[in-house]
Short mmCIF file of C-alpha atoms in Angstrom, two decimals:
data_model
loop_
_atom_site.label_atom_id
_atom_site.label_comp_id
_atom_site.label_asym_id
_atom_site.label_seq_id
_atom_site.Cartn_x
_atom_site.Cartn_y
_atom_site.Cartn_z
CA MET A 1 19.66 -9.81 31.00
CA LYS A 2 22.89 -11.86 30.70
CA LEU A 3 20.88 -14.51 32.59
CA PHE A 4 18.91 -15.14 29.37
CA GLN A 5 21.90 -15.17 27.01
CA ASN A 6 21.82 -18.90 26.22
CA LEU A 7 18.05 -19.35 26.24
CA SER A 8 15.85 -19.66 23.17
CA LEU A 9 13.58 -16.76 22.27
CA SER A 10 10.44 -18.74 23.18
CA SER A 11 11.89 -19.75 26.56
CA MET A 12 12.94 -16.20 27.22
CA ILE A 13 9.42 -14.95 26.53
CA VAL A 14 7.88 -17.51 28.88
CA ILE A 15 10.28 -16.49 31.66
CA SER A 16 9.53 -12.84 30.98
CA LEU A 17 5.79 -13.47 31.22
CA LEU A 18 6.24 -15.40 34.47
CA MET A 19 8.24 -12.52 35.89
CA GLN A 20 5.48 -10.13 34.91
CA THR A 21 2.89 -12.38 36.54
CA ALA A 22 4.89 -12.57 39.76
CA SER A 23 5.02 -8.82 40.12
CA ALA A 24 2.79 -5.95 39.13
CA ALA A 25 3.27 -4.94 35.53
CA GLY A 26 5.02 -1.62 35.18
CA PRO A 27 3.84 1.29 33.07
CA GLY A 28 4.18 0.60 29.38
CA THR A 29 4.43 -3.18 29.81
CA LEU A 30 3.12 -5.01 26.75
CA SER A 31 0.88 -8.07 26.50
CA LEU A 32 -0.96 -9.92 23.75
CA LYS A 33 -4.63 -9.41 24.61
CA GLN A 34 -6.30 -10.91 21.56
CA LYS A 35 -5.61 -12.66 18.26
CA GLN A 36 -8.57 -12.73 15.87
CA LEU A 37 -8.60 -14.73 12.65
CA LEU A 38 -10.88 -12.94 10.21
CA LYS A 39 -12.85 -13.85 7.10
CA ALA A 40 -11.69 -10.70 5.28
CA THR A 41 -9.02 -8.05 5.72
CA SER A 42 -9.86 -5.79 8.65
CA PRO A 43 -11.26 -2.40 7.61
CA LEU A 44 -8.70 -0.92 10.01
CA PHE A 45 -5.94 -1.86 7.55
CA LYS A 46 -4.31 1.44 6.45
CA ALA A 47 -6.84 3.45 8.47
CA ILE A 48 -5.87 6.54 10.51
CA TYR A 49 -7.74 8.93 12.78
CA GLN A 50 -9.22 11.79 10.82
CA ASN A 51 -8.79 14.57 13.40
CA HIS A 52 -6.76 15.49 16.47
CA SER A 53 -9.48 14.10 18.74
CA GLY A 54 -12.60 12.01 18.44
CA GLN A 55 -13.32 8.59 16.99
CA ALA A 56 -13.67 9.43 13.28
CA MET A 57 -11.33 7.41 11.05
CA ILE A 58 -10.43 7.55 7.38
CA LYS A 59 -8.58 5.50 4.78
CA LEU A 60 -8.18 5.88 1.04
CA ASN A 61 -11.78 5.01 0.10
CA GLY A 62 -13.68 4.84 3.38
CA VAL A 63 -14.69 6.74 6.53
CA SER A 64 -15.83 5.55 9.94
CA PRO A 65 -17.53 7.77 12.56
CA ASP A 66 -17.23 5.25 15.41
CA ASN A 67 -13.62 4.11 15.88
CA GLY A 68 -13.68 1.67 12.98
CA ARG A 69 -16.79 -0.32 13.94
CA THR A 70 -18.78 0.75 10.86
CA TRP A 71 -17.59 2.13 7.53
CA LYS A 72 -19.05 3.80 4.50
CA PRO A 73 -17.35 4.38 1.15
CA VAL A 74 -15.96 7.78 0.26
CA LYS A 75 -14.43 9.12 -2.93
CA PRO A 76 -12.05 12.01 -2.23
CA THR A 77 -12.10 14.85 -4.74
CA PRO A 78 -10.78 15.60 -7.24
CA ASP A 79 -10.09 12.26 -8.93
CA PHE A 80 -6.50 12.82 -10.00
CA ASP A 81 -6.18 9.34 -11.50
CA LYS A 82 -9.23 9.11 -13.78
CA ASP A 83 -7.44 10.13 -17.00
CA LEU A 84 -4.07 8.48 -16.49
CA PRO A 85 -2.64 6.90 -19.67
CA TYR A 86 -2.06 3.17 -19.91
CA GLY A 87 1.10 2.14 -18.09
CA TYR A 88 0.94 4.93 -15.52
CA ARG A 89 1.01 3.50 -12.00
CA ARG A 90 -0.22 5.12 -8.79
CA SER A 91 0.37 2.71 -5.89
CA HIS A 92 -1.13 4.23 -2.76
CA TYR A 93 1.18 3.85 0.22
CA GLY A 94 -1.12 5.23 2.89
CA LEU A 95 -2.34 8.29 4.77
CA TRP A 96 -0.57 10.24 7.51
CA ARG A 97 -2.01 13.04 9.62
CA ASP A 98 0.24 15.82 10.87
CA PRO A 99 -0.27 15.80 14.66
CA VAL A 100 0.07 19.61 14.89
CA ASN A 101 -1.66 21.26 11.91
CA GLY A 102 -4.01 18.35 11.12
CA ASN A 103 -3.18 18.20 7.41
CA ILE A 104 -3.41 14.74 5.87
CA LEU A 105 -0.54 13.66 3.63
CA SER A 106 -1.20 10.95 1.04
CA LEU A 107 1.85 9.30 -0.56
CA PHE A 108 2.12 7.26 -3.76
CA ASN A 109 4.81 5.13 -5.40
CA CYS A 110 4.45 6.02 -9.07
CA MET A 111 5.69 5.08 -12.54
CA ASP A 112 4.89 6.91 -15.78
CA THR A 113 5.70 4.16 -18.30
CA PRO A 114 3.16 4.04 -21.18
CA ASP A 115 4.85 0.99 -22.73
CA LYS A 116 4.74 -1.12 -19.55
CA ASP A 117 2.11 -3.28 -17.85
CA PRO A 118 0.81 -1.21 -14.90
CA THR A 119 -0.22 -4.34 -12.99
CA ALA A 120 3.14 -6.16 -13.13
CA HIS A 121 4.32 -7.18 -9.64
CA GLU A 122 7.78 -5.88 -8.71
CA PRO A 123 8.99 -5.58 -12.32
CA ARG A 124 12.68 -5.10 -13.10
CA TRP A 125 12.03 -1.73 -14.71
CA GLN A 126 10.91 -0.31 -11.36
CA TRP A 127 14.56 0.39 -10.49
CA HIS A 128 14.65 3.03 -13.22
CA TRP A 129 11.19 4.60 -13.09
CA TYR A 130 9.69 4.66 -9.61
CA TYR A 131 9.22 8.08 -8.05
CA LEU A 132 7.08 9.60 -5.28
CA ARG A 133 3.99 11.81 -5.52
CA TYR A 134 2.11 13.45 -2.68
CA ARG A 135 -1.30 14.96 -2.04
CA VAL A 136 -2.37 17.16 0.88
CA SER A 137 -5.81 17.57 2.40
CA ASN A 138 -6.76 20.25 4.94
CA ASP A 139 -10.32 18.99 5.45
CA GLY A 140 -9.73 15.56 6.95
CA GLY A 141 -9.12 13.73 3.69
CA ARG A 142 -12.42 14.60 2.01
CA SER A 143 -10.67 16.57 -0.73
CA TYR A 144 -7.10 17.24 -1.79
CA LEU A 145 -5.48 20.53 -2.71
CA TYR A 146 -3.08 19.18 -5.32
CA ASP A 147 -1.22 16.15 -6.66
CA LYS A 148 2.53 16.69 -7.15
CA PRO A 149 5.78 14.80 -7.58
CA ILE A 150 8.22 15.16 -4.69
CA VAL A 151 11.01 17.41 -5.94
CA GLN A 152 13.79 18.73 -3.75
CA LYS A 153 13.94 22.52 -3.53
CA GLY A 154 16.61 24.17 -5.65
CA LYS A 155 17.01 25.18 -9.31
CA GLN A 156 19.04 22.08 -10.11
CA TYR A 157 16.14 19.76 -9.24
CA SER A 158 13.22 18.76 -11.47
CA PRO A 159 10.82 15.83 -11.92
CA GLU A 160 13.59 14.18 -13.96
CA HIS A 161 16.18 14.84 -11.21
CA PRO A 162 13.92 15.00 -8.15
CA VAL A 163 16.39 14.47 -5.29
CA ASP A 164 20.12 14.06 -4.77
CA GLY A 165 21.42 10.96 -6.51
CA VAL A 166 18.23 10.19 -8.45
CA HIS A 167 17.80 10.59 -12.22
CA ILE A 168 14.51 9.09 -13.36
CA SER A 169 15.00 6.56 -16.20
CA LYS A 170 18.46 5.73 -14.79
CA ASN A 171 17.48 5.02 -11.19
CA CYS A 172 14.57 5.80 -8.87
CA PHE A 173 13.30 6.42 -5.34
CA PHE A 174 10.28 4.97 -3.57
CA LEU A 175 8.76 3.90 -0.26
CA GLY A 176 9.32 0.37 1.01
CA ASP A 177 6.91 -1.69 3.07
CA LEU A 178 4.32 -0.35 5.48
CA GLY A 179 6.77 0.61 8.22
CA CYS A 180 8.09 3.53 6.18
CA ASP A 181 5.64 5.99 7.72
CA PRO A 182 6.36 9.73 8.00
CA ILE A 183 6.95 11.30 11.38
CA ARG A 184 6.84 14.92 12.56
CA THR A 185 9.83 16.01 14.61
CA ARG A 186 9.68 18.35 17.59
CA GLU A 187 11.39 20.90 15.34
CA GLY A 188 8.34 20.84 13.05
CA THR A 189 9.79 19.01 10.06
CA ILE A 190 8.19 16.05 8.30
CA LEU A 191 10.53 13.10 7.78
CA VAL A 192 9.68 10.52 5.12
CA PRO A 193 12.01 7.47 5.08
CA MET A 194 12.59 6.27 1.52
CA GLN A 195 14.94 3.99 -0.41
CA MET A 196 16.77 4.17 -3.72
CA PRO A 197 19.14 2.12 -5.90
CA PRO A 198 22.24 4.35 -6.26
CA LEU A 199 24.01 4.89 -9.55
CA ALA A 200 27.51 3.57 -10.16
CA ASN A 201 30.42 5.88 -10.92
CA ASP A 202 29.65 5.75 -14.65
CA GLY A 203 26.34 7.52 -13.95
CA LYS A 204 24.44 4.94 -16.00
CA SER A 205 24.47 1.52 -14.35
CA LEU A 206 23.22 0.65 -10.86
CA PHE A 207 25.73 0.33 -8.03
CA ASN A 208 25.73 -3.13 -6.42
CA PRO A 209 28.63 -3.80 -4.03
CA GLY A 210 26.81 -6.62 -2.21
CA GLY A 211 26.19 -8.91 -5.17
CA GLY A 212 22.52 -9.46 -4.33
CA TRP A 213 19.56 -9.31 -6.68
CA TYR A 214 19.52 -5.55 -6.06
CA TRP A 215 21.18 -2.94 -3.84
CA LEU A 216 19.34 -0.17 -2.03
CA GLN A 217 20.36 2.66 0.26
CA THR A 218 18.21 4.69 2.62
CA ARG A 219 17.62 8.43 2.46
CA ILE A 220 15.29 10.60 4.51
CA LEU A 221 13.12 13.22 2.81
CA ILE A 222 12.86 16.31 5.01
CA GLY A 223 9.76 18.43 4.49
CA ARG A 224 8.65 21.81 5.83
CA TRP A 225 5.14 23.18 5.58
CA THR A 226 4.64 26.41 3.66
CA GLU A 227 1.92 29.00 4.28
CA ASN A 228 -0.27 27.58 1.49
CA ASN A 229 -0.25 24.00 2.84
CA ASP A 230 2.45 22.86 0.45
CA ILE A 231 5.70 21.17 1.46
CA GLU A 232 9.27 22.19 0.65
CA TRP A 233 11.48 19.13 0.39
CA GLU A 234 15.13 18.42 1.18
CA SER A 235 17.03 15.13 1.24
CA SER A 236 19.36 13.72 3.86
CA GLU A 237 22.77 12.27 3.25
CA PRO A 238 22.50 8.58 2.30
CA ILE A 239 22.60 5.80 4.87
CA GLU A 240 24.79 3.27 3.10
CA GLY A 241 25.36 -0.38 3.86
CA ASP A 242 28.60 -2.33 3.64
CA GLY A 243 28.51 -4.88 0.82
CA LYS A 244 30.60 -7.25 2.92
CA ARG A 245 27.97 -7.28 5.68
CA THR A 246 24.63 -7.05 3.82
CA VAL A 247 24.14 -8.27 0.26
CA ARG A 248 21.16 -6.06 -0.69
CA GLY A 249 22.04 -2.86 1.16
CA LEU A 250 19.89 -1.15 3.81
CA TYR A 251 16.25 -0.40 3.08
CA GLU A 252 12.63 -0.32 4.28
CA PRO A 253 13.59 2.24 6.94
CA THR A 254 11.39 3.12 9.90
CA LEU A 255 11.87 6.20 12.11
CA ALA A 256 11.29 7.47 15.63
CA GLN A 257 12.41 10.51 17.62
CA MET A 258 13.62 9.52 21.07
CA PRO A 259 13.10 11.48 24.33
CA ASP A 260 16.57 13.07 24.07
CA GLY A 261 15.74 14.41 20.58
CA ASN A 262 17.93 11.97 18.66
CA LEU A 263 16.37 10.23 15.69
CA ILE A 264 16.78 6.51 15.14
CA CYS A 265 16.36 4.70 11.84
CA ILE A 266 15.94 0.92 11.79
CA MET A 267 16.50 -0.80 8.45
CA ARG A 268 16.30 -4.16 6.77
CA GLY A 269 19.48 -5.84 5.51
CA SER A 270 20.02 -9.29 4.01
CA ASN A 271 22.35 -12.22 3.64
CA GLY A 272 22.24 -14.91 0.94
CA GLY A 273 22.27 -14.55 -2.83
CA LYS A 274 25.14 -15.27 -5.19
CA SER A 275 27.72 -13.60 -2.97
CA ASP A 276 26.63 -15.48 0.18
CA PRO A 277 25.09 -18.76 -1.06
CA SER A 278 25.48 -20.53 2.29
CA ASN A 279 23.94 -17.65 4.26
CA LYS A 280 27.02 -17.26 6.41
CA LEU A 281 26.58 -13.53 6.94
CA PRO A 282 24.65 -12.78 10.15
CA SER A 283 21.06 -11.74 9.48
CA ARG A 284 20.48 -8.41 11.20
CA LYS A 285 18.35 -5.34 11.48
CA TRP A 286 20.47 -2.19 11.29
CA ILE A 287 20.39 1.10 13.18
CA SER A 288 21.60 4.59 12.30
CA ILE A 289 21.27 7.70 14.48
CA SER A 290 20.87 11.37 13.60
CA LYS A 291 21.65 14.18 16.01
CA ASP A 292 20.82 17.06 13.63
CA GLY A 293 17.18 16.50 12.73
CA GLY A 294 17.73 13.90 10.02
CA HIS A 295 20.29 15.54 7.71
CA LYS A 296 23.32 13.46 8.71
CA TRP A 297 23.29 9.91 10.00
CA SER A 298 25.78 7.75 11.86
CA LYS A 299 27.51 4.76 10.30
CA PRO A 300 24.89 1.99 10.40
CA GLU A 301 25.57 -0.92 12.74
CA PRO A 302 23.69 -4.13 13.59
CA TRP A 303 20.85 -3.41 16.00
CA THR A 304 21.01 -5.06 19.42
CA TYR A 305 19.12 -5.67 22.63
CA SER A 306 19.46 -2.92 25.22
CA ASP A 307 22.28 -4.87 26.92
CA GLY A 308 24.31 -4.89 23.68
CA GLU A 309 23.62 -8.52 22.77
CA LEU A 310 23.05 -9.12 19.04
CA PHE A 311 19.97 -10.87 17.67
CA PHE A 312 19.01 -12.46 14.36
CA SER A 313 16.29 -11.03 12.13
CA PRO A 314 15.30 -11.99 8.57
CA SER A 315 15.25 -9.62 5.64
CA SER A 316 11.77 -8.24 6.34
CA MET A 317 9.96 -5.02 7.18
CA SER A 318 9.75 -3.68 10.71
CA GLU A 319 8.07 -0.72 12.38
CA LEU A 320 8.77 1.79 15.13
CA ILE A 321 5.64 3.03 16.93
CA THR A 322 5.60 6.10 19.14
CA HIS A 323 2.80 5.62 21.67
CA SER A 324 0.86 8.41 23.36
CA ASN A 325 2.55 7.34 26.63
CA GLY A 326 5.84 8.68 25.23
CA ARG A 327 7.43 5.27 24.78
CA THR A 328 8.69 3.85 21.48
CA TYR A 329 7.87 0.28 20.52
CA TRP A 330 9.22 -1.89 17.71
CA VAL A 331 7.33 -4.57 15.78
CA GLY A 332 9.32 -7.05 13.69
CA ASN A 333 10.68 -10.57 13.31
CA ILE A 334 13.36 -11.92 15.66
CA SER A 335 14.75 -15.41 15.05
CA GLU A 336 16.54 -17.90 17.30
CA LYS A 337 19.00 -18.86 14.55
CA ASN A 338 20.69 -17.13 11.64
CA CYS A 339 18.17 -16.58 8.86
CA HIS A 340 18.30 -17.41 5.15
CA ALA A 341 17.64 -14.05 3.48
CA ASN A 342 13.86 -13.40 3.85
CA HIS A 343 13.14 -16.49 5.94
CA PRO A 344 11.85 -17.36 8.46
CA ARG A 345 9.43 -14.46 8.92
CA TRP A 346 8.33 -15.74 12.32
CA PRO A 347 7.92 -15.19 15.17
CA LEU A 348 6.44 -11.69 15.05
CA VAL A 349 7.35 -9.77 18.21
CA ILE A 350 6.86 -6.39 19.82
CA GLY A 351 9.16 -4.75 22.35
CA GLU A 352 10.05 -1.39 23.85
CA VAL A 353 13.06 0.60 22.65
CA ASP A 354 15.36 1.63 25.49
CA PRO A 355 15.44 5.45 25.48
CA LYS A 356 19.10 5.47 26.58
CA THR A 357 20.76 2.70 24.56
CA PHE A 358 18.22 2.62 21.69
CA GLY A 359 18.24 -1.19 21.86
CA ILE A 360 15.27 -3.51 22.42
CA ILE A 361 14.42 -4.22 26.07
CA ARG A 362 14.24 -8.01 26.38
CA ASP A 363 12.23 -8.02 29.62
CA ASN A 364 9.26 -6.52 27.78
CA LEU A 365 9.51 -8.52 24.56
CA VAL A 366 6.25 -10.22 23.57
CA VAL A 367 5.65 -12.83 20.87
CA ILE A 368 2.60 -11.69 18.91
CA ASP A 369 2.38 -14.79 16.70
CA THR A 370 4.54 -17.60 15.37
CA LYS A 371 4.47 -20.76 13.25
CA GLN A 372 2.08 -23.37 14.59
CA PRO A 373 3.05 -27.08 14.84
CA ASP A 374 0.74 -28.06 11.97
CA GLU A 375 2.10 -25.37 9.63
CA GLU A 376 4.90 -26.01 7.15
CA ASP A 377 5.76 -22.32 7.25
CA VAL A 378 4.16 -18.94 7.91
CA ASN A 379 5.01 -15.42 6.82
CA LEU A 380 4.17 -12.76 9.41
CA SER A 381 4.85 -9.48 7.67
CA HIS A 382 3.21 -6.63 5.72
CA TRP A 383 1.11 -5.21 8.57
CA HIS A 384 -0.47 -1.91 9.55
CA SER A 385 -0.62 -0.70 13.16
CA ILE A 386 -2.59 1.99 14.94
CA GLU A 387 -3.03 3.05 18.57
CA ASP A 388 -6.69 2.67 19.55
CA ARG A 389 -7.82 5.97 21.06
CA GLN A 390 -10.52 4.36 23.16
CA THR A 391 -8.22 1.91 24.93
CA GLY A 392 -4.60 2.87 24.30
CA ASN A 393 -4.05 -0.63 22.88
CA ILE A 394 -1.91 -1.13 19.77
CA VAL A 395 -3.96 -2.82 17.04
CA ILE A 396 -2.09 -4.63 14.26
CA THR A 397 -3.88 -5.79 11.11
CA THR A 398 -2.26 -8.14 8.60
CA SER A 399 -2.55 -11.64 7.12
CA ARG A 400 -0.92 -14.91 8.13
CA ALA A 401 0.57 -16.00 4.80
CA SER A 402 1.44 -19.61 3.98
CA LYS A 403 4.70 -20.84 2.47
CA GLY A 404 5.44 -18.88 -0.67
CA TYR A 405 2.49 -16.56 0.08
CA LYS A 406 0.21 -19.00 -1.74
CA SER A 407 -2.66 -18.37 0.69
CA ARG A 408 -3.45 -15.74 3.32
CA THR A 409 -5.63 -15.68 6.42
CA PRO A 410 -6.53 -12.16 7.59
CA VAL A 411 -5.79 -11.56 11.26
CA MET A 412 -5.94 -8.77 13.83
CA TYR A 413 -3.84 -8.60 16.98
CA THR A 414 -4.57 -6.43 20.01
CA ILE A 415 -1.54 -5.50 22.11
CA GLY A 416 -2.26 -4.25 25.60
CA VAL A 417 -0.12 -1.39 26.96
CA GLU A 418 -0.13 -1.26 30.76
CA GLY A 419 -1.20 2.09 32.13
CA ALA A 420 -2.24 3.50 28.75
CA ARG A 421 -4.82 6.26 29.04
CA PRO A 422 -7.71 6.43 26.59
CA GLN A 423 -7.72 9.58 24.46
CA LYS A 424 -10.71 11.80 23.86
#
């Protein structure tokens, strides 16, 4: 791929598509099959399949018997939130179904702050009070067995000190954007990628070596099912950024287990802010690798293409998707030029992760969407993806947001996967 080194991203994609047209597409090759602008958010947003097989789907307050074509409301029991005091927040992250035992895990970013406005958007006090709760269903999400805070196993841990490095009221831990989905490893553990603002050496203030508005590090929660459908939790060592290379740390992690058993974690970094006002730091996504099931992680480095070439990416979420064909795909923003912190969040691309180098394969990189000539700006982020069992396509639901997120147009993209086999 050195041939493409000096080409723009858009030119590279056109050449790639021409190459694909000239020869038969290989297994796993991606293509944009459809882009649909919608009047309302797709009901597939945050939906998952309810069972190991079949077309039944479920989300927090709805069920579909027919692969998402029709929906009816559902109210899971019991209602754990009906008597919450003012100021208590339960922000539903999403549902995840264990692919082996079928249990459905529901995760929530939570704050128990009776003196605070529960509707405030990204308030400063979140850095001291956010924590994670979980619920488990063994009947397809119709009812839940319990509602509990995540607390690491061991006598030294409690809801006030739930995991290593976290002391609620001093700092916190929580899930980032929608790419922070759990995965089940081949060893049978559940990995939940989370983020936290670490404490400084004084044990009171928040550590911030990058000089940005905040500083976050990544940790991986490691869960194991018990006989009564509960989960015992551990925590990985932190994945820490270098304040001289990313001003807000490393966060919004997304995970995948590769064919050789290694785990990869892709994270958001950032340039800009008071310490980098001219945005001179390269804007990157970052990768860390675990060879021991998620306990220890390699020193994070900028993520690259499979040939080792670096690319630019804004400070934005991304997502690793493990397809039923055994391949791992990545959805995120790749830019032609160095970014300015969160911008530009276009184009939105999807590509395959090389199972040997763990980089993105440029030959199979597809632009899903980008800024149109008549648009001042567009934000392509905050999406949910699912593999369609009937077709093997990857379906992505989100909104095309205008400059400053002042308006949003719901949209759904269908990504074709060559050779994908429909599931039963």
